[in-house]
Coordinates of C-alpha atoms in Angstrom, one line a residue:
Chain A
X22 CA 167.3 56.4 47.2
X23 CA 171.1 56.3 47.8
X24 CA 173.1 53.7 45.9
X25 CA 173.8 50.7 48.0
X26 CA 177.0 48.8 47.4
X27 CA 176.5 45.1 46.7
X28 CA 179.3 42.5 46.7
X29 CA 178.6 39.1 45.2
X30 CA 179.8 36.4 47.5
X31 CA 178.5 33.4 45.6
X32 CA 175.8 32.6 42.9
X33 CA 173.2 32.7 45.7
X34 CA 174.6 35.2 48.2
X35 CA 175.2 39.0 48.1
X36 CA 176.7 41.2 50.8
X37 CA 176.2 44.9 51.7
X38 CA 179.5 45.9 53.3
X39 CA 179.3 47.6 56.6
X40 CA 179.4 51.3 56.2
X41 CA 178.3 54.4 58.1
X42 CA 175.9 53.6 61.0
X43 CA 175.7 49.9 60.2
X44 CA 176.7 47.7 63.1
X45 CA 177.0 44.6 60.9
X46 CA 177.1 43.9 57.1
X47 CA 173.9 42.9 55.3
X48 CA 173.6 39.5 53.6
X49 CA 171.0 38.7 51.0
X50 CA 170.4 35.2 49.8
X51 CA 169.3 35.6 46.1
X52 CA 170.3 34.8 42.6
X53 CA 171.1 37.5 40.0
X54 CA 167.5 37.4 38.6
X55 CA 165.8 37.8 41.9
X56 CA 168.3 40.5 42.9
X57 CA 167.6 42.5 39.7
X58 CA 163.9 42.7 40.5
X59 CA 164.6 43.9 44.1
X60 CA 167.1 46.6 43.4
X61 CA 164.3 48.9 42.4
X62 CA 162.4 49.0 45.6
X63 CA 163.5 50.1 49.0
X64 CA 164.1 46.6 50.5
X65 CA 167.9 46.8 50.3
X66 CA 167.8 50.1 52.2
X67 CA 165.6 48.3 54.8
X68 CA 168.3 45.7 55.2
X69 CA 170.8 48.5 55.8
X70 CA 168.5 50.2 58.3
X71 CA 168.1 47.0 60.3
X72 CA 171.9 46.6 60.4
X73 CA 172.1 49.9 62.3
X74 CA 170.0 48.6 65.2
X75 CA 171.9 48.1 68.5
X76 CA 172.9 44.6 69.6
X77 CA 172.5 43.0 66.2
X78 CA 174.7 40.0 65.6
X79 CA 176.6 38.8 62.5
X80 CA 174.5 40.1 59.6
X81 CA 171.1 41.8 58.8
X82 CA 169.8 39.1 56.5
X83 CA 167.2 38.8 53.8
X84 CA 166.0 35.6 52.2
X85 CA 165.4 35.3 48.5
X86 CA 161.7 36.1 48.8
X87 CA 162.5 39.4 50.3
X88 CA 160.5 42.5 49.5
X89 CA 159.6 45.9 50.9
X90 CA 157.9 45.7 54.3
X91 CA 157.3 48.0 57.3
X92 CA 160.7 48.8 58.8
X93 CA 162.1 45.3 58.3
X94 CA 161.9 43.9 54.8
X95 CA 159.6 40.9 54.5
X96 CA 162.0 37.9 54.2
X97 CA 164.1 39.5 56.9
X98 CA 166.1 37.7 59.6
X99 CA 168.0 39.5 62.4
X100 CA 169.3 38.2 65.7
X101 CA 170.1 40.3 68.7
X102 CA 172.1 39.8 71.8
X103 CA 169.6 39.4 74.7
X104 CA 171.4 41.9 76.9
X105 CA 172.4 44.6 74.5
X106 CA 169.9 44.1 71.7
X107 CA 166.4 45.2 70.9
X108 CA 163.0 43.7 70.1
X109 CA 161.1 45.3 67.3
X110 CA 157.5 44.6 66.4
X111 CA 158.3 45.6 62.8
X112 CA 160.7 42.6 62.8
X113 CA 157.9 40.3 63.6
X114 CA 155.1 41.8 61.5
X115 CA 151.5 42.7 62.0
X116 CA 150.3 39.1 61.6
X117 CA 152.1 37.6 64.5
X118 CA 152.7 33.9 64.0
X119 CA 151.4 33.9 60.5
X120 CA 152.4 30.4 59.6
X121 CA 151.7 27.3 57.6
X122 CA 150.9 23.7 58.5
X123 CA 150.8 20.6 56.3
X124 CA 148.8 17.5 57.0
X125 CA 149.2 14.1 55.2
X126 CA 146.3 11.8 54.5
X127 CA 145.7 8.3 53.2
X128 CA 144.1 9.6 50.1
X129 CA 145.4 9.8 46.6
X130 CA 144.6 12.3 43.8
X131 CA 142.5 9.6 42.1
X132 CA 140.5 9.1 45.3
X133 CA 139.6 12.8 45.6
X134 CA 139.1 13.6 41.9
X135 CA 135.4 12.5 41.6
X136 CA 134.5 14.5 44.8
X137 CA 136.9 17.4 44.7
X138 CA 134.3 20.0 44.3
X139 CA 132.3 18.7 47.2
X140 CA 135.5 18.6 49.3
X141 CA 136.3 22.2 48.5
X142 CA 132.7 23.3 49.0
X143 CA 132.6 21.5 52.4
X144 CA 135.7 23.2 53.6
X145 CA 134.5 26.6 52.3
X146 CA 131.3 26.0 54.2
X147 CA 132.8 24.8 57.4
X148 CA 135.8 27.0 57.9
X149 CA 134.7 30.6 58.5
X150 CA 136.5 33.3 56.5
X151 CA 136.4 35.8 59.3
X152 CA 134.9 39.0 57.9
X153 CA 131.4 39.5 59.1
X154 CA 131.2 35.8 60.1
X155 CA 131.2 34.3 63.5
X156 CA 134.3 32.4 64.5
X157 CA 134.4 28.6 64.6
X158 CA 134.3 28.8 68.4
X159 CA 131.8 30.8 70.4
X160 CA 132.9 34.2 71.7
X161 CA 134.7 33.4 74.9
X162 CA 134.5 35.2 78.2
X163 CA 137.7 36.9 79.3
X164 CA 138.8 34.1 81.7
X165 CA 138.5 31.4 79.1
X166 CA 140.0 33.5 76.4
X167 CA 143.0 34.2 78.7
X168 CA 143.4 30.5 79.1
X169 CA 143.5 30.1 75.3
X170 CA 146.2 32.8 75.1
X171 CA 148.4 31.0 77.6
X172 CA 147.9 27.4 76.4
X173 CA 147.8 27.8 72.7
X174 CA 147.2 24.7 70.6
X175 CA 146.9 22.6 73.7
X176 CA 143.7 24.5 74.5
X177 CA 142.2 23.5 71.2
X178 CA 143.2 19.9 71.6
X179 CA 141.6 20.0 75.1
X180 CA 138.4 21.0 73.2
X181 CA 138.5 18.0 71.0
X182 CA 140.0 19.9 68.0
X183 CA 142.7 17.6 66.7
X184 CA 144.8 15.2 68.8
X185 CA 147.6 15.3 71.4
X186 CA 150.0 13.9 68.7
X187 CA 149.5 17.1 66.7
X188 CA 151.2 19.1 69.5
X189 CA 154.4 17.1 68.9
X190 CA 154.5 18.4 65.3
X191 CA 154.2 22.1 66.0
X192 CA 157.0 24.6 66.5
X193 CA 157.2 25.2 70.3
X194 CA 154.6 22.3 70.6
X195 CA 152.0 25.0 69.8
X196 CA 152.5 26.8 73.1
X197 CA 154.9 29.8 73.3
X198 CA 156.0 30.2 76.9
X199 CA 155.8 33.6 78.6
X200 CA 152.4 34.6 77.3
X201 CA 150.8 37.2 79.6
X202 CA 147.2 38.1 78.8
X203 CA 147.6 41.1 81.1
X204 CA 149.9 42.5 78.4
X205 CA 147.2 42.6 75.9
X206 CA 144.6 45.4 75.4
X207 CA 140.8 45.1 75.6
X208 CA 140.7 46.0 71.9
X209 CA 142.8 43.0 71.0
X210 CA 140.5 40.8 73.1
X211 CA 137.4 42.2 71.4
X212 CA 138.9 41.7 68.0
X213 CA 140.2 38.2 68.8
X214 CA 137.2 36.6 70.6
X215 CA 135.0 36.6 67.5
X216 CA 137.6 35.3 65.1
X217 CA 138.8 32.1 66.6
X218 CA 139.2 29.4 63.9
X219 CA 138.8 31.8 61.0
X220 CA 140.9 31.7 57.9
X221 CA 141.3 35.4 56.9
X222 CA 141.7 36.7 53.4
X223 CA 144.6 38.2 51.4
X224 CA 147.2 35.5 50.9
X225 CA 145.8 33.1 53.5
X226 CA 144.4 29.8 52.2
X227 CA 143.4 26.3 53.0
X228 CA 144.5 24.0 50.1
X229 CA 144.1 20.5 49.0
X230 CA 147.4 19.5 47.5
X231 CA 148.9 16.6 45.6
X232 CA 152.5 15.5 45.9
X233 CA 153.7 15.8 42.4
X234 CA 157.5 15.5 42.8
X235 CA 159.6 13.7 45.4
X236 CA 163.2 14.8 45.9
X237 CA 164.1 12.9 49.1
X238 CA 162.0 9.7 49.0
X239 CA 163.1 8.2 52.3
X240 CA 162.4 11.4 54.2
X241 CA 159.1 11.9 52.4
X242 CA 158.0 8.4 53.3
X243 CA 158.8 9.1 57.0
X244 CA 156.5 12.1 56.7
X245 CA 153.7 10.1 55.2
X246 CA 154.1 11.5 51.7
X247 CA 154.4 9.7 48.4
X248 CA 153.9 10.8 44.8
X249 CA 150.2 11.2 44.0
X250 CA 149.3 11.5 47.7
X251 CA 146.9 14.1 49.0
X252 CA 148.0 16.6 51.6
X253 CA 146.2 19.6 53.2
X254 CA 147.9 22.9 53.9
X255 CA 146.7 25.8 56.0
X256 CA 148.2 29.3 55.8
X257 CA 146.8 31.7 58.4
X258 CA 147.9 33.7 61.5
X259 CA 146.6 35.5 64.5
X260 CA 143.9 37.5 62.7
X261 CA 142.7 40.8 64.1
X262 CA 144.1 39.8 67.6
X263 CA 147.7 39.8 66.4
X264 CA 147.2 42.9 64.3
X265 CA 145.9 44.7 67.3
X266 CA 148.8 43.5 69.5
X267 CA 151.2 44.9 66.9
X268 CA 149.3 48.1 66.5
X269 CA 149.1 48.7 70.3
X270 CA 152.9 48.2 70.6
X271 CA 154.0 50.7 68.0
X272 CA 153.5 54.0 69.9
X273 CA 154.9 52.3 73.0
X274 CA 158.0 51.3 71.1
X275 CA 158.4 54.7 69.5
X276 CA 158.4 56.3 73.0
X277 CA 160.8 53.5 74.2
X278 CA 163.2 54.2 71.4
X279 CA 163.3 57.9 72.4
X280 CA 163.6 56.9 76.1
X281 CA 166.5 54.6 75.6
X282 CA 168.2 56.8 73.0
X283 CA 167.9 54.3 70.2
X284 CA 168.6 56.0 66.8
X285 CA 166.0 54.8 64.3
X286 CA 166.7 55.1 60.6
X287 CA 163.0 54.5 60.1
X288 CA 160.2 55.0 62.6
X289 CA 158.8 51.6 61.7
X290 CA 161.9 50.1 63.3
X291 CA 160.6 51.3 66.6
X292 CA 162.0 49.0 69.3
X293 CA 163.0 48.7 72.9
X294 CA 165.8 46.8 74.7
X295 CA 164.8 43.2 75.0
X296 CA 165.4 43.4 78.8
X297 CA 163.4 46.6 79.3
X298 CA 159.8 46.6 80.7
X299 CA 158.6 47.7 77.3
X300 CA 160.5 44.9 75.5
X301 CA 159.3 42.2 78.0
X302 CA 155.7 43.4 77.7
X303 CA 155.8 43.2 73.9
X304 CA 157.3 39.7 74.1
X305 CA 154.6 38.6 76.5
X306 CA 151.8 40.0 74.3
X307 CA 153.5 38.6 71.2
X308 CA 153.4 35.1 72.8
X309 CA 149.7 35.5 73.4
X310 CA 149.2 36.3 69.7
X311 CA 151.4 33.3 68.7
X312 CA 149.3 31.0 70.8
X313 CA 146.1 32.5 69.4
X314 CA 147.4 31.7 65.9
X315 CA 148.2 28.1 66.8
X316 CA 144.6 27.7 68.3
X317 CA 143.4 29.0 64.9
X318 CA 145.4 26.6 62.8
X319 CA 144.6 23.8 65.1
X320 CA 140.9 24.6 64.9
X321 CA 140.9 24.8 61.1
X322 CA 142.8 21.5 60.9
X323 CA 139.9 19.9 62.8
X324 CA 137.2 21.6 60.7
X325 CA 138.9 20.6 57.5
X326 CA 139.2 17.0 58.6
X327 CA 135.5 16.9 59.4
X328 CA 134.5 18.5 56.1
X329 CA 136.7 16.2 54.1
X330 CA 135.4 13.1 55.9
X331 CA 131.8 14.2 55.2
X332 CA 132.4 15.0 51.5
X333 CA 134.3 11.7 51.0
X334 CA 131.9 9.8 53.2
X335 CA 134.6 8.2 55.3
X336 CA 135.7 8.0 58.9
X337 CA 138.6 10.1 60.2
X338 CA 140.5 6.8 60.7
X339 CA 140.2 6.0 57.0
X340 CA 141.1 9.6 56.0
X341 CA 144.2 9.2 58.3
X342 CA 144.9 13.0 58.5
X343 CA 148.2 13.5 60.3
X344 CA 150.0 16.8 61.1
X345 CA 153.4 16.7 59.5
X346 CA 154.5 20.1 60.9
X347 CA 153.4 23.6 61.7
X348 CA 155.8 26.6 61.3
X349 CA 155.7 30.3 62.2
X350 CA 157.0 32.8 59.6
X351 CA 156.4 36.0 61.5
X352 CA 157.8 35.8 65.0
X353 CA 160.7 36.6 67.4
X354 CA 162.2 33.7 69.2
X355 CA 164.6 33.3 72.2
X356 CA 167.1 30.8 71.0
X357 CA 170.6 29.7 71.7
X358 CA 173.1 29.8 68.7
X359 CA 176.8 29.3 68.4
X360 CA 178.6 32.6 67.6
X361 CA 182.4 32.6 67.3
X362 CA 182.4 29.0 68.6
X363 CA 180.5 29.7 71.8
X364 CA 176.8 29.3 72.7
X365 CA 175.0 32.6 73.0
X366 CA 171.4 33.5 73.9
X367 CA 169.8 35.6 71.2
X368 CA 166.5 36.9 70.1
X369 CA 165.9 36.0 66.4
X370 CA 163.4 38.1 64.5
X371 CA 162.0 36.2 61.5
X372 CA 159.6 38.4 59.5
X373 CA 158.5 36.4 56.4
X374 CA 161.2 33.9 57.2
X375 CA 160.9 30.4 58.6
X376 CA 162.9 28.5 61.3
X377 CA 164.9 25.7 59.7
X378 CA 166.9 24.0 62.4
X379 CA 169.4 21.3 61.4
X380 CA 169.6 17.7 62.5
X381 CA 170.0 17.0 66.2
X382 CA 168.6 20.2 67.5
X383 CA 166.7 19.5 70.8
X384 CA 163.8 21.8 69.7
X385 CA 163.0 19.5 66.8
X386 CA 160.3 16.8 67.6
X387 CA 161.9 13.4 68.3
X388 CA 160.3 11.9 65.2
X389 CA 162.4 14.3 63.0
X390 CA 165.4 15.1 65.2
X391 CA 167.8 12.9 63.2
X392 CA 166.9 14.5 59.8
X393 CA 166.2 18.1 60.6
X394 CA 163.2 20.4 61.0
X395 CA 160.5 20.3 58.4
X396 CA 160.0 23.7 56.6
X397 CA 156.8 24.6 54.7
X398 CA 157.2 27.1 51.8
X399 CA 153.9 27.9 50.1
X400 CA 153.8 29.2 46.6
X401 CA 150.9 30.7 44.7
X402 CA 147.5 28.9 44.2
X403 CA 148.2 27.8 40.7
X404 CA 151.7 26.4 40.7
X405 CA 153.2 24.6 43.7
X406 CA 154.4 24.7 47.3
X407 CA 157.4 22.9 48.8
X408 CA 158.1 20.9 51.9
X409 CA 161.8 21.3 52.8
X410 CA 164.1 20.5 55.7
X411 CA 166.6 22.5 57.8
X412 CA 170.4 21.9 57.7
X413 CA 173.5 22.3 59.8
X414 CA 174.5 25.1 57.4
X415 CA 171.4 27.0 58.3
X416 CA 172.5 26.9 61.9
X417 CA 176.0 28.2 61.0
X418 CA 174.9 30.9 58.6
X419 CA 171.3 32.1 59.1
X420 CA 170.5 31.5 62.8
X421 CA 168.6 28.4 61.5
X422 CA 166.4 30.3 59.1
X423 CA 165.2 30.0 55.6
X424 CA 162.7 31.6 53.2
X425 CA 158.9 31.5 53.7
X426 CA 157.1 31.8 50.3
X427 CA 157.2 33.2 46.8
X428 CA 157.0 36.9 47.4
X429 CA 154.8 39.2 45.3
X430 CA 155.9 40.6 42.0
X431 CA 152.8 42.6 41.1
X432 CA 150.7 45.0 43.2
X433 CA 147.1 44.3 44.1
X434 CA 145.9 47.2 42.0
X435 CA 147.9 45.9 39.0
X436 CA 146.2 42.5 39.4
X437 CA 142.7 44.1 39.7
X438 CA 143.4 46.0 36.4
X439 CA 144.8 43.1 34.5
X440 CA 142.2 40.6 35.6
X441 CA 139.2 42.8 34.8
X442 CA 136.5 41.0 32.8
X443 CA 138.1 37.6 33.2
X444 CA 136.4 34.6 34.7
X445 CA 139.1 33.8 37.3
X446 CA 137.4 30.8 38.8
X447 CA 137.1 29.3 35.3
X448 CA 140.8 30.1 34.6
X449 CA 141.9 28.4 37.8
X450 CA 139.8 25.4 37.0
X451 CA 141.5 25.2 33.6
X452 CA 144.8 25.2 35.6
X453 CA 143.4 22.3 37.5
X454 CA 142.4 24.1 40.7
X455 CA 138.9 24.4 42.2
X456 CA 138.9 27.8 44.0
X457 CA 136.2 29.1 46.4
X458 CA 136.6 32.5 48.1
X459 CA 134.6 35.0 50.1
X460 CA 136.5 38.0 48.9
X461 CA 136.1 38.4 45.2
X462 CA 138.9 40.9 44.9
X463 CA 141.1 38.5 46.9
X464 CA 141.0 36.0 44.0
X465 CA 142.1 38.6 41.5
X466 CA 144.8 39.9 43.8
X467 CA 146.1 36.4 44.5
X468 CA 146.1 35.0 40.9
X469 CA 149.4 33.0 40.3
X470 CA 151.1 35.7 38.2
X471 CA 150.9 38.1 41.1
X472 CA 153.7 36.0 42.6
X473 CA 157.3 35.2 41.8
X474 CA 158.1 31.5 41.1
X475 CA 158.6 29.9 44.5
X476 CA 160.8 27.3 42.9
X477 CA 163.5 30.0 42.3
X478 CA 163.3 31.0 46.0
X479 CA 163.6 27.5 47.3
X480 CA 166.3 26.6 44.8
X481 CA 168.5 29.5 46.0
X482 CA 168.2 28.2 49.6
X483 CA 169.0 24.7 48.3
X484 CA 172.1 26.0 46.5
X485 CA 173.1 27.8 49.6
X486 CA 172.8 24.6 51.6
X487 CA 170.4 26.3 54.0
X488 CA 167.3 24.1 53.4
X489 CA 166.7 21.0 51.2
X490 CA 163.6 20.1 49.2
X491 CA 161.8 17.0 50.2
X492 CA 158.6 17.2 48.0
X493 CA 156.8 19.6 45.7
X494 CA 153.0 19.8 46.2
X495 CA 150.6 21.1 43.5
X496 CA 147.3 22.6 44.6
X497 CA 144.0 21.1 43.3
X498 CA 141.6 22.8 45.6
X499 CA 141.9 26.2 47.3
X500 CA 139.7 27.9 49.8
X501 CA 140.3 31.6 50.5
X502 CA 138.7 34.0 52.9
Chain B
X17 CA 138.1 62.7 43.2
X18 CA 137.8 61.5 46.8
X19 CA 140.8 59.1 46.7
X20 CA 142.9 57.0 44.5
X21 CA 144.9 53.9 44.9
X22 CA 148.7 54.0 44.5
X23 CA 151.1 51.2 43.6
X24 CA 152.2 49.0 46.5
X25 CA 153.3 45.5 46.0
X26 CA 151.9 43.7 49.0
X27 CA 149.2 46.0 50.5
X28 CA 146.8 48.8 49.6
X29 CA 148.1 52.4 49.5
X30 CA 145.8 55.4 48.9
X31 CA 146.0 59.1 48.5
X32 CA 143.0 60.9 49.9
X33 CA 141.9 64.4 48.8
X34 CA 139.8 67.1 50.5
X35 CA 139.2 70.8 50.2
X36 CA 139.0 71.0 54.0
X37 CA 140.3 68.9 56.8
X38 CA 136.8 67.7 57.4
X39 CA 136.3 66.6 53.8
X40 CA 139.7 64.8 53.9
X41 CA 138.6 62.8 57.0
X42 CA 135.2 62.0 55.4
X43 CA 136.9 60.9 52.2
X44 CA 139.4 58.8 54.0
X45 CA 136.6 57.0 55.8
X46 CA 134.8 56.5 52.5
X47 CA 138.0 55.1 51.0
X48 CA 138.6 52.7 53.8
X49 CA 135.1 51.1 53.3
X50 CA 135.2 51.4 49.5
X51 CA 138.3 49.2 49.6
X52 CA 136.5 46.6 51.7
X53 CA 132.9 46.4 50.7
X54 CA 130.3 47.5 48.0
X55 CA 129.1 50.5 49.9
X56 CA 125.9 51.0 47.9
X57 CA 124.7 47.5 48.7
X58 CA 124.8 48.0 52.5
X59 CA 121.9 49.1 54.6
X60 CA 121.9 52.6 56.1
X61 CA 120.2 52.2 59.4
X62 CA 122.9 52.5 62.0
X63 CA 124.5 55.6 63.3
X64 CA 127.4 56.1 65.7
X65 CA 128.9 59.1 67.4
X66 CA 132.7 59.2 67.4
X67 CA 135.1 61.5 69.2
X68 CA 138.9 61.1 69.1
X69 CA 142.1 62.9 70.1
X70 CA 145.7 62.5 69.1
X71 CA 149.0 64.4 69.1
X72 CA 149.0 65.6 65.5
X73 CA 146.8 65.5 62.4
X74 CA 148.7 62.5 60.9
X75 CA 148.3 60.3 63.9
X76 CA 144.7 61.6 64.3
X77 CA 143.9 60.6 60.7
X78 CA 145.3 57.1 61.3
X79 CA 143.5 56.7 64.6
X80 CA 140.2 57.9 62.9
X81 CA 140.5 55.2 60.2
X82 CA 141.6 52.6 62.8
X83 CA 138.6 53.3 65.0
X84 CA 136.1 52.6 62.2
X85 CA 138.1 49.5 61.2
X86 CA 137.8 48.3 64.8
X87 CA 134.1 48.8 64.8
X88 CA 133.8 46.9 61.5
X89 CA 136.0 44.0 62.8
X90 CA 134.2 43.7 66.1
X91 CA 130.6 44.5 65.2
X92 CA 130.5 43.9 61.4
X93 CA 129.2 47.5 61.1
X94 CA 130.4 49.6 58.2
X95 CA 130.0 53.4 58.6
X96 CA 131.2 54.9 55.4
X97 CA 129.1 58.2 55.6
X98 CA 130.0 60.8 58.1
X99 CA 129.1 64.3 59.2
X100 CA 132.0 65.9 61.0
X101 CA 130.8 68.2 63.8
X102 CA 134.2 69.4 65.0
X103 CA 137.8 69.1 63.7
X104 CA 141.1 70.7 64.5
X105 CA 144.6 69.3 64.2
X106 CA 144.3 67.2 67.3
X107 CA 140.7 66.2 67.7
X108 CA 137.7 65.2 65.7
X109 CA 134.0 64.5 66.5
X110 CA 131.5 63.1 64.1
X111 CA 128.3 61.4 63.5
X112 CA 128.8 58.4 61.2
X113 CA 126.1 56.4 59.3
X114 CA 126.0 53.0 57.8
X115 CA 124.8 49.4 58.3
X116 CA 125.6 45.8 59.2
X117 CA 127.8 43.8 56.8
X118 CA 126.3 40.4 56.3
X119 CA 128.7 38.0 54.3
X120 CA 125.6 36.0 53.2
X121 CA 124.2 39.1 51.5
X122 CA 127.0 41.5 50.9
X123 CA 130.2 41.2 48.8
X124 CA 133.5 41.5 50.5
X125 CA 136.2 43.0 48.3
X126 CA 139.3 42.8 50.5
X127 CA 139.8 42.5 54.3
X128 CA 141.9 45.3 55.6
X129 CA 143.7 44.3 58.8
X130 CA 145.4 47.4 59.9
X131 CA 145.9 51.1 59.1
X132 CA 149.7 51.4 59.2
X133 CA 152.1 54.2 60.1
X134 CA 154.1 53.4 57.0
X135 CA 154.6 56.5 54.7
X136 CA 151.7 58.2 56.7
X137 CA 151.4 61.8 55.6
X138 CA 148.7 64.5 55.9
X139 CA 149.4 67.9 54.4
X140 CA 147.8 71.1 53.3
X141 CA 149.1 72.6 50.0
X142 CA 147.6 75.6 48.3
X143 CA 144.4 75.4 50.3
X144 CA 143.7 71.8 49.6
X145 CA 144.4 68.7 51.8
X146 CA 145.9 65.4 50.9
X147 CA 146.7 62.3 52.9
X148 CA 148.7 59.2 52.1
X149 CA 148.1 56.0 54.1
X150 CA 149.0 52.3 53.6
X151 CA 146.5 49.6 54.7
X152 CA 147.8 46.2 55.7
X153 CA 146.0 43.5 53.9

């Protein structure tokens, strides 16, 4: 691996100067400690490779949770001019619209404590994991499924899953425009129709969390959060449907790159001009997958609510579950940003990165518009997650983007070896977390020390002024697929 | 050795071995399911005929694994045992054997979501075959 020059711009920001085939410099938000761990894998080279793509604007960026991905690094942000730039499925990820949502409740930790195991068991029972199980919704015929792909979360609300108010608290109101079911293969349909409302395994989860630190009390209160309060978080994406959409697009994009004479430093950066038929088709299919993921998270929100009400023996009114916000962290978005003082239409790729618009942006729901967009940053299942907020500085520096999670530090095989013979469920209980999971290996692979400390990641973005912490949430119950 | 896992931070990477191309493909299939399920606990009462084509042996190997992953995802049928009836660099036909995965009775190890193109490699060296492939988890 060739040596990559790194210039330190600030305690939290490094730059890779523009050299060779790079169209723009690279910028990495990280502290010294995080940067030291990353120098050894190829993620810096991936930032350089992204910087070589046509039409890229300002910088090829990486957030502090960055690590090696397919083509683009995970934690990567890259914006492209809509006329001269490209759209790359590798810059979105296999799990299109993998994302997180956070719901507040009226419950406190003390309310839940005596019934925590029943709550977790109820959710584990009611929310299908997705492998070998049926989905939460019956297998839809093509016509109904196509409606779901176009309408997104609104389709789920129409089925009585959650409320119309939920839609106001989802990025894009839970419906990405431009979805075209005709752009999606029969394989994707077949994979998707049986998995609606399923959690998935790996790093996906449904957690019961308690607010254990409040950084901005007034904003936290507006979001229905207070110290000791119970919240519910869901991390999941577009399941086999989104994966198939990505997989279907890769050979098409490889051909497109050859057709449009786009030089690729890495085949996994396969892409097409945004305005080309191939580019438009991918965006239309991606929007279908994004909408599928929102149906998924909306469905699981409703299932979790029912399970909690049943376990706690209370009505939904008493539980008072309210969606705070739902964010994507694997997506490409058509947005308008100011570049060199003028507004410009761009296509922002966020792969393992989260939108973090600052106060006043019209895309932010009215309830939050004066304070900025909520940002959910999940950590591991033993320590904590964060709710943050976007800033003006994010709009200036990162196309309104911030980090998305902790980032792994140990491989799955390392975790399997080091956890052998250990009673992991007991260990998690001793950490104060009741865990239930379908995939046994998943628990081993997802033990807390597999991950970096998300506090470091979030603190870098706070130091950089890109996003600000509102509350820290500690998991007490975790369901995994 | 049929296959071994290699270090990869976020996903599952494997190297597959075979003395022949056919053995390589059979071992790759075994590896795919061995990563996902406890093969020996599954029933063995379903068979399926598969025939695939691709441009080269690497994309064929990826397509081969993807096809069985698709069957597992859509029908919950695991087909880890295979008799390859024809194989050349661009096409393969086989008769695969296995059974239905039931989450109530069978243990899931890890859900594999995609067979990626990342670092995909199939090569023959000194009369033996190896393949490298990364599974998205």
